[in-house]
PDB file of C-alpha atoms in Angstrom:
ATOM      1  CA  UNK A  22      94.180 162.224  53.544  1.00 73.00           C
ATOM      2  CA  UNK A  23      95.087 158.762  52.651  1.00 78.00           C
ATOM      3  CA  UNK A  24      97.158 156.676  54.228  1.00 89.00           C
ATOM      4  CA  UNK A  25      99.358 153.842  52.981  1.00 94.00           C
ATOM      5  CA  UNK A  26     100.327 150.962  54.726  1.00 94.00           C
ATOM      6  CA  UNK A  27     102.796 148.213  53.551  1.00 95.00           C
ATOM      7  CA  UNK A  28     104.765 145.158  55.845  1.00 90.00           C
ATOM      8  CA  UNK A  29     107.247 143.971  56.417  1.00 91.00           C
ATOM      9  CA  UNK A  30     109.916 146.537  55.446  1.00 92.00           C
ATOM     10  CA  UNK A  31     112.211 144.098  54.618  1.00 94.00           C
ATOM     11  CA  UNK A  32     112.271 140.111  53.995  1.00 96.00           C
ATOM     12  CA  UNK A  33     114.699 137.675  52.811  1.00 97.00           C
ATOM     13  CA  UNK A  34     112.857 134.097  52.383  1.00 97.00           C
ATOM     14  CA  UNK A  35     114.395 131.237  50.930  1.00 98.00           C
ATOM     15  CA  UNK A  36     113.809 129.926  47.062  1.00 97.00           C
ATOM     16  CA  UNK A  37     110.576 127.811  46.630  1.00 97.00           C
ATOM     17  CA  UNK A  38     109.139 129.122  49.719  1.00 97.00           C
ATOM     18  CA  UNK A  39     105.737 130.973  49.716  1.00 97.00           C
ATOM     19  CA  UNK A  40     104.959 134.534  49.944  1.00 96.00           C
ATOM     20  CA  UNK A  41     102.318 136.961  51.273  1.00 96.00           C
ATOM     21  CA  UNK A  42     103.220 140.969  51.415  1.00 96.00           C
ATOM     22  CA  UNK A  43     100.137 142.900  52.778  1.00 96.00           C
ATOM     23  CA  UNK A  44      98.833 146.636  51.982  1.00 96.00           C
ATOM     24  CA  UNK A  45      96.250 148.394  53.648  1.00 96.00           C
ATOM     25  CA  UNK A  46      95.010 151.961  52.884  1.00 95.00           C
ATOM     26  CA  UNK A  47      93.401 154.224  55.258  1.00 93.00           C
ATOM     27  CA  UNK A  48      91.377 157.355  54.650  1.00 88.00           C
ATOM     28  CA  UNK A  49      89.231 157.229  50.878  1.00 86.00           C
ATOM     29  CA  UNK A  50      86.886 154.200  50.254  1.00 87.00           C
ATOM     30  CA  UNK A  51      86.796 151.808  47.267  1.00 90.00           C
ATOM     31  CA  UNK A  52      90.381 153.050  45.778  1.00 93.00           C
ATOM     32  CA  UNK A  53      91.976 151.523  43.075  1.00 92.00           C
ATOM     33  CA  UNK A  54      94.641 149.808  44.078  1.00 95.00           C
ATOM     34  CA  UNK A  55      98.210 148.433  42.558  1.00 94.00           C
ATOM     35  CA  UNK A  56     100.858 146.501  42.835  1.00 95.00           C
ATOM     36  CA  UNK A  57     104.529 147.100  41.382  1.00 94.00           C
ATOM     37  CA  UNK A  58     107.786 145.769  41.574  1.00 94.00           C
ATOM     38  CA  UNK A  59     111.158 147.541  40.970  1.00 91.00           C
ATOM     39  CA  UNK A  60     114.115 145.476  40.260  1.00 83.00           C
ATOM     40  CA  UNK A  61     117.329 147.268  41.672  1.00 79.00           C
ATOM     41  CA  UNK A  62     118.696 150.306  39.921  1.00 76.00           C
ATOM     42  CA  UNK A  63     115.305 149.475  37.518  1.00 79.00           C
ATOM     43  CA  UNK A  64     112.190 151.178  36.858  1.00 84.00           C
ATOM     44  CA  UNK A  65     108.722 150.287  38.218  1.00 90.00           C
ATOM     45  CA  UNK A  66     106.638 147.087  36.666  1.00 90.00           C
ATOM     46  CA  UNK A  67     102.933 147.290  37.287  1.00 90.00           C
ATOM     47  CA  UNK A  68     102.103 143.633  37.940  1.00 93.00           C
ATOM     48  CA  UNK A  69      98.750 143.528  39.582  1.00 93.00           C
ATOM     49  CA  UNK A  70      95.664 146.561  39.888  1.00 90.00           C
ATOM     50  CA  UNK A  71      92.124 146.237  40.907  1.00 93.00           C
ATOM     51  CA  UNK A  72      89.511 148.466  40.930  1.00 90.00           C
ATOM     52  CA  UNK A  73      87.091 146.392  43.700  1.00 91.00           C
ATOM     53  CA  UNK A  74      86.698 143.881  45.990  1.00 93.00           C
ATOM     54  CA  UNK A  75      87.702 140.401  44.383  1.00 90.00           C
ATOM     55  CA  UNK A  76      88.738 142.253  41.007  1.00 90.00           C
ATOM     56  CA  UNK A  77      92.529 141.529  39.820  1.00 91.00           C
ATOM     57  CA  UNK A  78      94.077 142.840  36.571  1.00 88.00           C
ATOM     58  CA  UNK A  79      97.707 141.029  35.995  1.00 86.00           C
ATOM     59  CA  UNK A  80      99.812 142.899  33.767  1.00 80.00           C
ATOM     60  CA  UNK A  81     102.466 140.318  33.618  1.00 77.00           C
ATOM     61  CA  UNK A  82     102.194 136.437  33.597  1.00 65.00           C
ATOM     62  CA  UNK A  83     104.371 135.257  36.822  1.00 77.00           C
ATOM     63  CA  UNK A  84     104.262 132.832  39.992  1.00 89.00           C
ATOM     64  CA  UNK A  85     102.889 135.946  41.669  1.00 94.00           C
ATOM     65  CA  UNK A  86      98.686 136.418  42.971  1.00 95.00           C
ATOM     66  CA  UNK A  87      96.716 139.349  43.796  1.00 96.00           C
ATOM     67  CA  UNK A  88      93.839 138.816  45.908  1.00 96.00           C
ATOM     68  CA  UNK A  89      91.723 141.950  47.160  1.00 96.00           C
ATOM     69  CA  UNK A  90      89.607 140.378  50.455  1.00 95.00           C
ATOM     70  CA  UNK A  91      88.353 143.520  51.386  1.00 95.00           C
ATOM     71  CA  UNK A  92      88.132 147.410  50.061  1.00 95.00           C
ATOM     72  CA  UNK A  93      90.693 148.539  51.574  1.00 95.00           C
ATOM     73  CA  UNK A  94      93.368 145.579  51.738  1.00 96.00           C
ATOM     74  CA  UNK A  95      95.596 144.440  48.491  1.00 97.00           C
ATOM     75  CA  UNK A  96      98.094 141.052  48.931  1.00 97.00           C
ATOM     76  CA  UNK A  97     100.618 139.685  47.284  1.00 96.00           C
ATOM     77  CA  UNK A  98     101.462 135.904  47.215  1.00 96.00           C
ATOM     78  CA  UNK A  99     103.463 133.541  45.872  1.00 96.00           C
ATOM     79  CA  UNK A 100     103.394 129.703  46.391  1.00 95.00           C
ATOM     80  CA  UNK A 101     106.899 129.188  45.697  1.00 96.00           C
ATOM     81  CA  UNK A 102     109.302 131.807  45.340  1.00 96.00           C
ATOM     82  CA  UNK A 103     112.383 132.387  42.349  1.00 95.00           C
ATOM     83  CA  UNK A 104     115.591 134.329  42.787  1.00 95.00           C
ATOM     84  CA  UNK A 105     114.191 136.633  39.624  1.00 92.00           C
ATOM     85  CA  UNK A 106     111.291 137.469  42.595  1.00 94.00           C
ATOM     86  CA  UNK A 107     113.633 140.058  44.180  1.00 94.00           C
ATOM     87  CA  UNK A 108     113.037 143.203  44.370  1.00 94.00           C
ATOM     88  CA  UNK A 109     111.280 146.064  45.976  1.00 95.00           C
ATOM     89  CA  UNK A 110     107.349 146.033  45.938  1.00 96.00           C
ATOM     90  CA  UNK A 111     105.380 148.773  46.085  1.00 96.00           C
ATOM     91  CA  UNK A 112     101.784 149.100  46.864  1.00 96.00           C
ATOM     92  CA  UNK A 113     100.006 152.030  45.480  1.00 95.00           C
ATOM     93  CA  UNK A 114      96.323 153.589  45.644  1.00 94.00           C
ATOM     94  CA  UNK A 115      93.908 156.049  43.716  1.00 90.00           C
ATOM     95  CA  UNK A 116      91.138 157.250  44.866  1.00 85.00           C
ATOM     96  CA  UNK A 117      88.145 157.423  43.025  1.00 76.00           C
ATOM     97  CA  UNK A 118      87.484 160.618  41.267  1.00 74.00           C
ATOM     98  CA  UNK A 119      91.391 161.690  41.808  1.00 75.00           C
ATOM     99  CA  UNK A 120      93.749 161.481  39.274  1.00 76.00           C
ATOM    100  CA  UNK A 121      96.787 160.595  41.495  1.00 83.00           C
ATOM    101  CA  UNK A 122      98.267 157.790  43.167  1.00 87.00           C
ATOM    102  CA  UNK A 123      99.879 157.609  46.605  1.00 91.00           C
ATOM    103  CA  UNK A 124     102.767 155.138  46.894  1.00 93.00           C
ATOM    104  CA  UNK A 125     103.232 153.240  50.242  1.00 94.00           C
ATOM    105  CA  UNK A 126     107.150 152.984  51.832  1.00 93.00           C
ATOM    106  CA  UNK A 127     107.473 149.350  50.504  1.00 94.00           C
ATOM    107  CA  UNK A 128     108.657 145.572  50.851  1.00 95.00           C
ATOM    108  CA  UNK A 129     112.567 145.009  49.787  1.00 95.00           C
ATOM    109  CA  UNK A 130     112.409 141.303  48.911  1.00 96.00           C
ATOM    110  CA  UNK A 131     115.609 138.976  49.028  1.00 96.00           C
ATOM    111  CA  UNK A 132     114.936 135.421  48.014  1.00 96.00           C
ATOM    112  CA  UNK A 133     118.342 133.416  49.001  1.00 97.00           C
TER     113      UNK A 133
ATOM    114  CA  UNK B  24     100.849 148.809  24.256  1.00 79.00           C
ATOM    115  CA  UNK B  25     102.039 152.167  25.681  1.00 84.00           C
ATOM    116  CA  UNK B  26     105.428 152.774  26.385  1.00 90.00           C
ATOM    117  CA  UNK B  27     107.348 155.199  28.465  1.00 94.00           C
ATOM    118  CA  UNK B  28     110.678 156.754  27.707  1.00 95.00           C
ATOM    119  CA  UNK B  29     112.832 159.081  29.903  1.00 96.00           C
ATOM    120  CA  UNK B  30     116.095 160.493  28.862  1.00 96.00           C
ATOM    121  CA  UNK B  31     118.577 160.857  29.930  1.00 96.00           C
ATOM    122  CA  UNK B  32     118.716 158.464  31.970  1.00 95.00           C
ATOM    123  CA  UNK B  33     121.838 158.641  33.644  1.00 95.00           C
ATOM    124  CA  UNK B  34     122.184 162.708  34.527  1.00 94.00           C
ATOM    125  CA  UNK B  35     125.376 164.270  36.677  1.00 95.00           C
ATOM    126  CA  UNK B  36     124.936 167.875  37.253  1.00 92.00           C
ATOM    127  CA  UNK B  37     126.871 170.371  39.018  1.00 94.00           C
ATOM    128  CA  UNK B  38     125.149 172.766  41.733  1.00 96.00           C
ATOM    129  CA  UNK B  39     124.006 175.960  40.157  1.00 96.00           C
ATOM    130  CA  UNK B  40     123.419 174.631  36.327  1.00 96.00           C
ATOM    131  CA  UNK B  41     119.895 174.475  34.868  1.00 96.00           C
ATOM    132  CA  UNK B  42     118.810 170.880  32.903  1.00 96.00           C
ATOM    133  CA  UNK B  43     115.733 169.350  31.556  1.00 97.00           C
ATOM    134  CA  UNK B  44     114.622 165.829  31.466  1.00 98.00           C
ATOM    135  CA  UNK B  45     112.267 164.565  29.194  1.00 98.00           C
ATOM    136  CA  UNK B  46     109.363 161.908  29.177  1.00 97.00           C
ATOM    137  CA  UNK B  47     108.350 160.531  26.001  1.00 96.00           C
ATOM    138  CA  UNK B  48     104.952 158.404  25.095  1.00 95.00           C
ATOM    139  CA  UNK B  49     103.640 156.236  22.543  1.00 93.00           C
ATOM    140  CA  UNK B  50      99.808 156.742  22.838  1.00 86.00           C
ATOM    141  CA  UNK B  51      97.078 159.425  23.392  1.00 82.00           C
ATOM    142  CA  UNK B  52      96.706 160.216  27.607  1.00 80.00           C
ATOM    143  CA  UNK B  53      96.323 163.510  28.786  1.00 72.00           C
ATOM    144  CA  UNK B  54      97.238 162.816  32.183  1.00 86.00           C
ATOM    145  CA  UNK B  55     100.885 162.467  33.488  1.00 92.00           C
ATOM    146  CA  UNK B  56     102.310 162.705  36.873  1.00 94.00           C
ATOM    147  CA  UNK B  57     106.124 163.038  38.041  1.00 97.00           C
ATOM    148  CA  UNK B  58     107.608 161.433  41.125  1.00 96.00           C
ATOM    149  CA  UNK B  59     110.498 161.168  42.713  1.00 97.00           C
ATOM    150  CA  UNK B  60     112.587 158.595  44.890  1.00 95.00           C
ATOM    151  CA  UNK B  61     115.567 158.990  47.022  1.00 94.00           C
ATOM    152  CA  UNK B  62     117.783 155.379  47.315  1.00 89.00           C
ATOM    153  CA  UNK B  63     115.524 153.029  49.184  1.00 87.00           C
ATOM    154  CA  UNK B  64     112.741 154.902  49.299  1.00 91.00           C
ATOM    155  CA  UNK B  65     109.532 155.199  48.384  1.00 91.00           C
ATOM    156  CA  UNK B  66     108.337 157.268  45.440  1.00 93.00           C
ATOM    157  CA  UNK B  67     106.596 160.969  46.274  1.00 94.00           C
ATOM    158  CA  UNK B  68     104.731 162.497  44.304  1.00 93.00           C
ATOM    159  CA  UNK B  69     106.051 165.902  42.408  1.00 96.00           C
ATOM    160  CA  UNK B  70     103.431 167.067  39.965  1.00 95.00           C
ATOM    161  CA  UNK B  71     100.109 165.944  38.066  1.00 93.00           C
ATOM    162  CA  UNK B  72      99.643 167.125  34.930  1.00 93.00           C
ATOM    163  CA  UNK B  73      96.014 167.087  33.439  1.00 88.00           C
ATOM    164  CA  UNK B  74      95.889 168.752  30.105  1.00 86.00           C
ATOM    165  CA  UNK B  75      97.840 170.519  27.023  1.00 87.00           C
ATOM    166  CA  UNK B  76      99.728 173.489  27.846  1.00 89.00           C
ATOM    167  CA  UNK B  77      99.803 172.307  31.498  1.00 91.00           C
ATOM    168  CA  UNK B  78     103.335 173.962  33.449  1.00 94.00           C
ATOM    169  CA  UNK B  79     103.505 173.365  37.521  1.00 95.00           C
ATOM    170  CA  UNK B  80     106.139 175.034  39.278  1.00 96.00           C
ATOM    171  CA  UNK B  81     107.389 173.839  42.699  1.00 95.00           C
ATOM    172  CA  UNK B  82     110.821 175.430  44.081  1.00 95.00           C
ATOM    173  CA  UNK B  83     113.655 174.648  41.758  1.00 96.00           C
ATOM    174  CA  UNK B  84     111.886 171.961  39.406  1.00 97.00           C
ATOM    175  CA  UNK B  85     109.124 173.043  36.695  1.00 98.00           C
ATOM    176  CA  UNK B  86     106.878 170.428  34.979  1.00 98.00           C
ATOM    177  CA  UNK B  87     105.305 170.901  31.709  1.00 97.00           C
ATOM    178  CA  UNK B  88     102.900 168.980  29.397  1.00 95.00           C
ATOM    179  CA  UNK B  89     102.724 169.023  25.102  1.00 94.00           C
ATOM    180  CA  UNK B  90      99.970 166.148  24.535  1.00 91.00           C
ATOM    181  CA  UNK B  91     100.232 166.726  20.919  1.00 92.00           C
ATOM    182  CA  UNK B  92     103.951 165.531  21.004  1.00 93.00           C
ATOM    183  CA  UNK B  93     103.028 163.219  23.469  1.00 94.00           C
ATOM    184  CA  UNK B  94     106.428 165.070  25.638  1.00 95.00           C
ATOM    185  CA  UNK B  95     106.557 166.267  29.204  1.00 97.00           C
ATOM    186  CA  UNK B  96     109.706 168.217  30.666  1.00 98.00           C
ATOM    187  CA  UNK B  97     110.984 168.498  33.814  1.00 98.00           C
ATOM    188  CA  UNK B  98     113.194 171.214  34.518  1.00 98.00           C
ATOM    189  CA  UNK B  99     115.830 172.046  37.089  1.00 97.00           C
ATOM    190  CA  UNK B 100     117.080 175.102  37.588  1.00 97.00           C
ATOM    191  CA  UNK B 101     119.772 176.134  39.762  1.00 95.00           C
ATOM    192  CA  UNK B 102     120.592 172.446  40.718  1.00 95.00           C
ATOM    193  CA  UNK B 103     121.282 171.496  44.538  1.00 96.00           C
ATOM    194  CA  UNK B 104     122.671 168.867  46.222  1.00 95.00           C
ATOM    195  CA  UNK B 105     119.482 168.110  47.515  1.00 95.00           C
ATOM    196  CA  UNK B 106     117.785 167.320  44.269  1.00 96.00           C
ATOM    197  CA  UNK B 107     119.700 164.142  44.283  1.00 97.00           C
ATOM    198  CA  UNK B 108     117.378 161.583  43.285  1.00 96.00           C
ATOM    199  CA  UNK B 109     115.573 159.322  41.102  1.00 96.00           C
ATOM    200  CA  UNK B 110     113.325 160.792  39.262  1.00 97.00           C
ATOM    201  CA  UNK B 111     110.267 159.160  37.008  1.00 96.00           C
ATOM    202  CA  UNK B 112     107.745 159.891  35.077  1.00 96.00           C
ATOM    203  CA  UNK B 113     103.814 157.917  34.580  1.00 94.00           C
ATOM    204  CA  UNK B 114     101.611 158.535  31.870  1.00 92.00           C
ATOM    205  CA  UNK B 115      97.627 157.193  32.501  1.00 86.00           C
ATOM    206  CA  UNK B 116      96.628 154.626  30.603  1.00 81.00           C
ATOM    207  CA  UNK B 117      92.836 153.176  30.676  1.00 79.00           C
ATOM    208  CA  UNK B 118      92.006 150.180  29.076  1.00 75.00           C
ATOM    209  CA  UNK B 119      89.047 147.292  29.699  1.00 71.00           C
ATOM    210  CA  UNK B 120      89.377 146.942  32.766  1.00 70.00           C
ATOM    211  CA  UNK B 121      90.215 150.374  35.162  1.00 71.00           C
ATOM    212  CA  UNK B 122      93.181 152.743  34.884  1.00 76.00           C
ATOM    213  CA  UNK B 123      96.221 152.536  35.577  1.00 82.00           C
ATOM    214  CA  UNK B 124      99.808 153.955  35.409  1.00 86.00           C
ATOM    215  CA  UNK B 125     102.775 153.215  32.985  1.00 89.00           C
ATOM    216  CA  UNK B 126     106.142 154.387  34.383  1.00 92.00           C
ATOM    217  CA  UNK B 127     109.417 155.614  32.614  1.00 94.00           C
ATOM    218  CA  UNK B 128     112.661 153.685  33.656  1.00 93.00           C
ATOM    219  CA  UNK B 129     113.556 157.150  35.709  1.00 95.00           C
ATOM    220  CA  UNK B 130     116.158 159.146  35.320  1.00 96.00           C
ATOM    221  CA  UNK B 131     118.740 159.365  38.296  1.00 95.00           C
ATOM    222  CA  UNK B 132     120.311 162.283  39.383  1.00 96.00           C
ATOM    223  CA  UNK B 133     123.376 163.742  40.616  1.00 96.00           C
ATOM    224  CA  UNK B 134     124.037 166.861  41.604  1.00 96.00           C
ATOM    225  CA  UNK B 135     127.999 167.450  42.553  1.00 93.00           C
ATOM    226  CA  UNK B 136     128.843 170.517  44.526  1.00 85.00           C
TER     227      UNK B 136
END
């Protein structure tokens, strides 16, 4: 089974500083992989998927990246962080073939 | 653009009663999934539903798909305090580039003894 691994748990940076959240999945091979954010009390915004290695989608213009270095690895950066870039980020994957997709436990963002 | 609707949205329920939420979409999938997410949380996975007709059972919470109305249901029966949660629903969507999902704004829960 797939496993899905997100850190840190929790962070509270500073506006204008950068950002980089990591997510690594374990178990399945060339998954699709995404990115979403959920704004407290708010549903889910998909802001980044990719179905390969060095292939980004963004859903939603922002100061926020995706890069994909490797299968099984999905980050999130930001060069300079906004207060509006709170929230909690989730990383989630698909594997190919499978219609579902796992959800890891998450990054709860404060920018002070 | 597809869109998502849940409603209600907002849902306080007292142990013992039955309820249904619903999950609206705008465009053709045949493919939706429910989750669910206690405060803080993480979401897990409830149900996937894959075609017309489609009805999943799992303890006190039933799941069913109409893709001609483009409506899914979720139904709780017998509430508990345990079913306390958020609870959202995703609809497929495939464009270009890959798949990927479309979430409701959820639909939170309270269930009162």
């Amino acid at each position: 089974s797939q496993t899905i691994h997100q850190w840190p748990a929790t962070l509270v940076q500073p506006v204008g500083s950068p950002l980089s959240l990591e997510c690594t999945v374990e178990g399945t091979s060339n998954p699709n992989l995404y990115w979403y954010r959920q704004a407290a009390g708010r549903g889910l915004q998909l802001l980044f998927y990719s179905v390969g290695i060095g292939q980004i989608s963004s859903e939603v213009p922002q100061n926020l990246s995706a890069s994909r270095p490797q299968d099984r690895q999905f980050i999130l950066s930001s060069k300079k962080l906004l207060l509006s870039d709170s929230g909690f980020y989730l990383c989630a994957a698909r594997r190919q073939g499978k219609t579902e997709a796992f959800f890891g436990q998450g990054t709860r963002l404060t920018v002070v | 653009e597809l869109k998502v609707e849940q409603n209600p949205l907002f849902l306080s329920m007292q142990e013992g009663k039955n309820y249904t939420i619903y999950c609206n979409y705008s465009t053709t999938s045949d493919r939706l999934y429910w989750y669910r997410q206690d405060p803080g949380k993480s979401l897990e996975s409830l149900f996937v539903l894959l075609s017309n007709g489609a009805v999943k059972q799992e303890g006190r919470l039933m799941a069913s798909l109409d893709t001609k109305a483009r409506l899914s249901t979720l139904h709780i029966t017998a509430a508990v305090h345990d079913l306390s949660a958020t609870y959202f629903c995703a609809v497929a969507h495939r464009d270009n580039y890959g798949q990927n999902f479309v979430f409701g704004p959820g639909t939170r829960l309270s269930v009162l003894p």
